[in-house]
mmCIF file of C-alpha atoms and ligand atoms in Angstrom:
data_model
loop_
_atom_site.group_PDB
_atom_site.id
_atom_site.type_symbol
_atom_site.label_atom_id
_atom_site.label_comp_id
_atom_site.label_asym_id
_atom_site.label_seq_id
_atom_site.Cartn_x
_atom_site.Cartn_y
_atom_site.Cartn_z
ATOM 1 C CA MET A 8 28.719 -13.867 6.808
ATOM 2 C CA LYS A 9 28.612 -12.460 3.271
ATOM 3 C CA VAL A 10 30.260 -14.215 0.308
ATOM 4 C CA GLU A 11 30.306 -13.307 -3.363
ATOM 5 C CA ALA A 12 27.320 -14.644 -5.345
ATOM 6 C CA GLN A 13 26.930 -15.054 -9.108
ATOM 7 C CA LYS A 14 26.508 -11.800 -11.011
ATOM 8 C CA LYS A 15 24.094 -13.312 -13.544
ATOM 9 C CA ASN A 16 20.452 -12.490 -12.685
ATOM 10 C CA ALA A 17 21.604 -11.111 -9.326
ATOM 11 C CA LEU A 18 18.416 -9.056 -9.120
ATOM 12 C CA VAL A 19 16.236 -12.086 -8.609
ATOM 13 C CA VAL A 20 12.936 -10.220 -8.423
ATOM 14 C CA MET A 21 11.823 -9.814 -12.019
ATOM 15 C CA PRO A 22 8.302 -9.333 -13.337
ATOM 16 C CA ARG A 23 7.014 -11.998 -15.691
ATOM 17 C CA MET A 24 5.064 -10.429 -18.489
ATOM 18 C CA VAL A 25 3.708 -11.544 -21.813
ATOM 19 C CA VAL A 26 4.695 -8.974 -24.418
ATOM 20 C CA SER A 27 2.818 -8.887 -27.702
ATOM 21 C CA VAL A 28 4.295 -7.457 -30.888
ATOM 22 C CA ARG A 29 2.950 -7.041 -34.415
ATOM 23 C CA ASP A 30 4.777 -6.813 -37.725
ATOM 24 C CA ASN A 31 3.907 -4.442 -40.548
ATOM 25 C CA ASP A 32 1.835 -7.140 -42.268
ATOM 26 C CA GLY A 33 -0.418 -7.327 -39.204
ATOM 27 C CA ASN A 34 0.928 -10.648 -37.868
ATOM 28 C CA ASP A 35 0.843 -10.853 -34.073
ATOM 29 C CA ASN A 36 3.235 -12.716 -31.793
ATOM 30 C CA ALA A 37 3.904 -12.787 -28.059
ATOM 31 C CA LEU A 38 6.673 -13.936 -25.737
ATOM 32 C CA VAL A 39 7.329 -14.143 -22.020
ATOM 33 C CA VAL A 40 9.708 -11.431 -20.809
ATOM 34 C CA ALA A 41 11.285 -11.270 -17.380
ATOM 35 C CA TYR A 42 13.875 -8.614 -18.234
ATOM 36 C CA GLY A 43 12.152 -5.302 -17.804
ATOM 37 C CA GLY A 44 10.185 -3.082 -15.495
ATOM 38 C CA ASN A 45 9.461 0.548 -14.762
ATOM 39 C CA CYS A 46 12.029 3.026 -16.026
ATOM 40 C CA SER A 47 10.307 6.420 -15.678
ATOM 41 C CA TYR A 48 7.195 7.737 -13.937
ATOM 42 C CA ASP A 49 7.265 11.143 -15.622
ATOM 43 C CA PRO A 50 6.595 10.505 -18.427
ATOM 44 C CA PRO A 51 5.346 7.018 -17.534
ATOM 45 C CA MET A 52 7.588 4.458 -19.251
ATOM 46 C CA ILE A 53 8.480 0.808 -18.943
ATOM 47 C CA MET A 54 11.139 -1.272 -20.637
ATOM 48 C CA VAL A 55 11.169 -4.809 -21.958
ATOM 49 C CA GLY A 56 14.253 -6.837 -22.897
ATOM 50 C CA ILE A 57 14.142 -8.999 -26.015
ATOM 51 C CA VAL A 58 16.944 -11.298 -27.169
ATOM 52 C CA PRO A 59 17.773 -10.604 -30.846
ATOM 53 C CA SER A 60 17.359 -14.269 -31.817
ATOM 54 C CA ARG A 61 13.651 -14.244 -30.832
ATOM 55 C CA HIS A 62 11.019 -14.269 -33.564
ATOM 56 C CA SER A 63 9.532 -11.196 -31.858
ATOM 57 C CA TYR A 64 12.706 -9.147 -32.254
ATOM 58 C CA PRO A 65 12.490 -8.132 -35.937
ATOM 59 C CA MET A 66 8.776 -7.516 -35.387
ATOM 60 C CA ILE A 67 9.309 -4.888 -32.673
ATOM 61 C CA LYS A 68 12.104 -3.326 -34.747
ATOM 62 C CA GLU A 69 9.757 -3.090 -37.737
ATOM 63 C CA ASN A 70 6.699 -1.801 -35.852
ATOM 64 C CA PRO A 71 8.090 -0.083 -32.747
ATOM 65 C CA CYS A 72 5.373 -0.650 -30.196
ATOM 66 C CA PHE A 73 4.365 -3.430 -27.806
ATOM 67 C CA VAL A 74 1.740 -4.412 -25.279
ATOM 68 C CA ALA A 75 2.979 -5.753 -21.913
ATOM 69 C CA HIS A 76 0.504 -8.009 -20.120
ATOM 70 C CA LEU A 77 0.448 -9.133 -16.500
ATOM 71 C CA LEU A 78 -0.822 -12.657 -16.044
ATOM 72 C CA ASP A 79 -3.035 -14.184 -13.417
ATOM 73 C CA ALA A 80 -1.768 -17.396 -11.822
ATOM 74 C CA SER A 81 -4.598 -19.285 -13.544
ATOM 75 C CA GLN A 82 -3.176 -18.427 -16.989
ATOM 76 C CA LYS A 83 -0.493 -21.129 -17.007
ATOM 77 C CA GLU A 84 -1.284 -22.338 -20.508
ATOM 78 C CA LEU A 85 -0.888 -18.877 -22.025
ATOM 79 C CA TYR A 86 2.333 -18.393 -20.084
ATOM 80 C CA GLU A 87 3.827 -21.708 -21.181
ATOM 81 C CA CYS A 88 2.804 -21.239 -24.781
ATOM 82 C CA CYS A 89 4.350 -17.759 -25.003
ATOM 83 C CA GLY A 90 7.455 -18.657 -23.005
ATOM 84 C CA THR A 91 8.396 -21.910 -24.719
ATOM 85 C CA LYS A 92 7.044 -21.846 -28.283
ATOM 86 C CA SER A 93 8.568 -19.660 -30.956
ATOM 87 C CA GLY A 94 6.697 -17.831 -33.677
ATOM 88 C CA LYS A 95 9.408 -19.215 -35.961
ATOM 89 C CA ASP A 96 7.655 -22.594 -35.768
ATOM 90 C CA GLY A 97 4.141 -21.347 -36.474
ATOM 91 C CA ASP A 98 1.389 -19.124 -35.123
ATOM 92 C CA LYS A 99 1.356 -20.057 -31.420
ATOM 93 C CA LEU A 100 -1.417 -17.584 -30.644
ATOM 94 C CA LYS A 101 -3.735 -19.238 -33.141
ATOM 95 C CA GLU A 102 -2.661 -22.721 -32.089
ATOM 96 C CA TYR A 103 -3.543 -21.997 -28.452
ATOM 97 C CA GLY A 104 -6.696 -20.014 -29.265
ATOM 98 C CA ILE A 105 -5.325 -16.798 -27.761
ATOM 99 C CA GLN A 106 -7.646 -13.925 -28.706
ATOM 100 C CA LEU A 107 -6.218 -10.486 -29.402
ATOM 101 C CA VAL A 108 -8.095 -7.238 -29.895
ATOM 102 C CA HIS A 109 -6.650 -4.117 -31.485
ATOM 103 C CA GLY A 110 -4.887 -1.721 -29.160
ATOM 104 C CA LYS A 111 -6.625 1.547 -28.380
ATOM 105 C CA LYS A 112 -3.541 3.690 -28.992
ATOM 106 C CA VAL A 113 -0.903 1.515 -30.648
ATOM 107 C CA ASN A 114 -0.863 -0.774 -33.667
ATOM 108 C CA GLY A 115 -0.563 -3.912 -31.538
ATOM 109 C CA GLY A 116 -2.670 -6.693 -30.086
ATOM 110 C CA VAL A 117 -4.164 -6.782 -26.595
ATOM 111 C CA ILE A 118 -4.766 -10.187 -24.976
ATOM 112 C CA GLU A 119 -8.189 -9.642 -23.505
ATOM 113 C CA GLN A 120 -8.086 -12.284 -20.811
ATOM 114 C CA CYS A 121 -5.087 -10.692 -19.035
ATOM 115 C CA PRO A 122 -6.001 -8.554 -16.019
ATOM 116 C CA VAL A 123 -3.599 -5.757 -17.027
ATOM 117 C CA ALA A 124 -2.336 -4.768 -20.489
ATOM 118 C CA ILE A 125 -0.015 -1.799 -21.034
ATOM 119 C CA GLU A 126 0.145 -0.313 -24.527
ATOM 120 C CA CYS A 127 3.489 1.321 -25.334
ATOM 121 C CA THR A 128 5.261 3.132 -28.145
ATOM 122 C CA VAL A 129 8.994 2.401 -28.359
ATOM 123 C CA VAL A 130 10.896 5.654 -27.896
ATOM 124 C CA ASP A 131 14.417 4.243 -27.545
ATOM 125 C CA SER A 132 16.380 1.037 -27.203
ATOM 126 C CA ILE A 133 19.786 -0.092 -26.089
ATOM 127 C CA LEU A 134 21.533 -3.363 -26.831
ATOM 128 C CA THR A 135 22.879 -4.133 -23.379
ATOM 129 C CA GLY A 136 24.427 -7.521 -24.143
ATOM 130 C CA SER A 137 22.223 -10.588 -24.286
ATOM 131 C CA HIS A 138 19.072 -8.418 -24.564
ATOM 132 C CA GLU A 139 17.980 -5.288 -26.343
ATOM 133 C CA MET A 140 16.067 -3.151 -23.876
ATOM 134 C CA PHE A 141 13.147 -1.375 -25.536
ATOM 135 C CA VAL A 142 11.944 1.718 -23.709
ATOM 136 C CA GLY A 143 8.202 2.117 -24.127
ATOM 137 C CA LYS A 144 6.189 5.255 -23.464
ATOM 138 C CA ILE A 145 2.940 4.144 -21.864
ATOM 139 C CA GLU A 146 0.026 5.176 -24.053
ATOM 140 C CA TYR A 147 -2.868 3.321 -22.407
ATOM 141 C CA VAL A 148 -3.356 0.896 -19.522
ATOM 142 C CA HIS A 149 -6.209 -1.635 -19.614
ATOM 143 C CA ALA A 150 -7.071 -3.063 -16.208
ATOM 144 C CA GLU A 151 -9.825 -5.133 -14.664
ATOM 145 C CA GLN A 152 -11.712 -2.810 -12.365
ATOM 146 C CA ASP A 153 -11.290 -5.086 -9.362
ATOM 147 C CA VAL A 154 -7.472 -4.835 -9.448
ATOM 148 C CA LEU A 155 -7.505 -1.051 -9.043
ATOM 149 C CA SER A 156 -7.226 0.978 -5.873
ATOM 150 C CA GLU A 157 -9.599 3.908 -5.285
ATOM 151 C CA ASP A 158 -7.256 6.378 -7.022
ATOM 152 C CA GLY A 159 -7.040 4.220 -10.169
ATOM 153 C CA ARG A 160 -3.648 2.662 -9.517
ATOM 154 C CA ILE A 161 -3.001 -1.009 -10.083
ATOM 155 C CA ASP A 162 -2.975 -2.632 -6.656
ATOM 156 C CA LEU A 163 -0.486 -5.478 -6.606
ATOM 157 C CA THR A 164 -2.157 -7.043 -3.586
ATOM 158 C CA LYS A 165 -5.327 -7.509 -5.659
ATOM 159 C CA LEU A 166 -3.466 -9.387 -8.386
ATOM 160 C CA ASN A 167 -2.599 -13.036 -8.132
ATOM 161 C CA LEU A 168 0.373 -12.864 -10.465
ATOM 162 C CA ILE A 169 1.861 -15.892 -12.144
HETATM 163 C C1 FMN B 222 10.317 -17.097 -17.192
HETATM 164 C C2 FMN B 222 10.769 -16.735 -18.589
HETATM 165 C C3 FMN B 222 11.362 -15.515 -18.793
HETATM 166 C C4 FMN B 222 11.798 -15.136 -20.075
HETATM 167 N N1 FMN B 222 12.352 -13.899 -20.241
HETATM 168 C C5 FMN B 222 12.734 -13.504 -21.482
HETATM 169 C C6 FMN B 222 13.192 -12.182 -21.704
HETATM 170 O O1 FMN B 222 13.259 -11.346 -20.801
HETATM 171 N N2 FMN B 222 13.534 -11.843 -22.961
HETATM 172 C C7 FMN B 222 13.461 -12.713 -24.020
HETATM 173 O O2 FMN B 222 13.810 -12.345 -25.164
HETATM 174 N N3 FMN B 222 13.039 -13.983 -23.837
HETATM 175 C C8 FMN B 222 12.636 -14.382 -22.604
HETATM 176 N N4 FMN B 222 12.138 -15.639 -22.408
HETATM 177 C C9 FMN B 222 12.124 -16.589 -23.511
HETATM 178 C C10 FMN B 222 11.018 -16.332 -24.544
HETATM 179 O O3 FMN B 222 9.781 -16.042 -23.931
HETATM 180 C C11 FMN B 222 10.878 -17.592 -25.422
HETATM 181 O O4 FMN B 222 12.123 -17.924 -26.018
HETATM 182 C C12 FMN B 222 9.818 -17.454 -26.497
HETATM 183 O O5 FMN B 222 9.528 -18.730 -26.996
HETATM 184 C C13 FMN B 222 10.257 -16.536 -27.633
HETATM 185 O O6 FMN B 222 9.215 -16.456 -28.557
HETATM 186 P P1 FMN B 222 9.414 -15.911 -30.053
HETATM 187 O O7 FMN B 222 10.597 -16.626 -30.647
HETATM 188 O O8 FMN B 222 8.124 -16.255 -30.715
HETATM 189 O O9 FMN B 222 9.638 -14.424 -29.950
HETATM 190 C C14 FMN B 222 11.662 -16.028 -21.173
HETATM 191 C C15 FMN B 222 11.038 -17.270 -20.963
HETATM 192 C C16 FMN B 222 10.570 -17.616 -19.698
HETATM 193 C C17 FMN B 222 9.880 -18.943 -19.498
#
């Protein structure tokens, strides 16, 4: 028997990423994002949804690029820090000793310990309601070699995602 379920978050399968952003003064921040996913394979693009009240929001508006990271299940501390602390209350990355290196293609920070990091340039955005969805053209994908299949694709079965 089928009954009507809640509309909110009806698509229960959502990726959990840590998205890093950088303002024009070079300050980095990162937050957990579950709203997002693939939105084009040609050209390759993904989207991430950020609530306008987040500290990260004016940063991505100012410097329109981001790096989306997939997290290994062992990275609980990074996940909790980015998903519960706000950059409004201080530099959470510094506080938790999270190391960033400069992106290869975008002016953003890459969290080295994540198995996959996807550098993107924002090409469009739409305020859908609670979130603004930022469409990012994929510029570079960093991946640990052992999570790739023979043809260079990221193999989900080789990742132990958080
Ligand atoms: C599982 C999970 C999913 C989340 N998904 C989103 C999301 O899609 N978009 C968003 O703006 N915030 C999301 N958040 C909340 C932010 O990660 C959180 O408020 C963070 O502290 C914001 O950081 P900031 O204020 O430094 O930008 C999520 C948090 C968790 C734990």
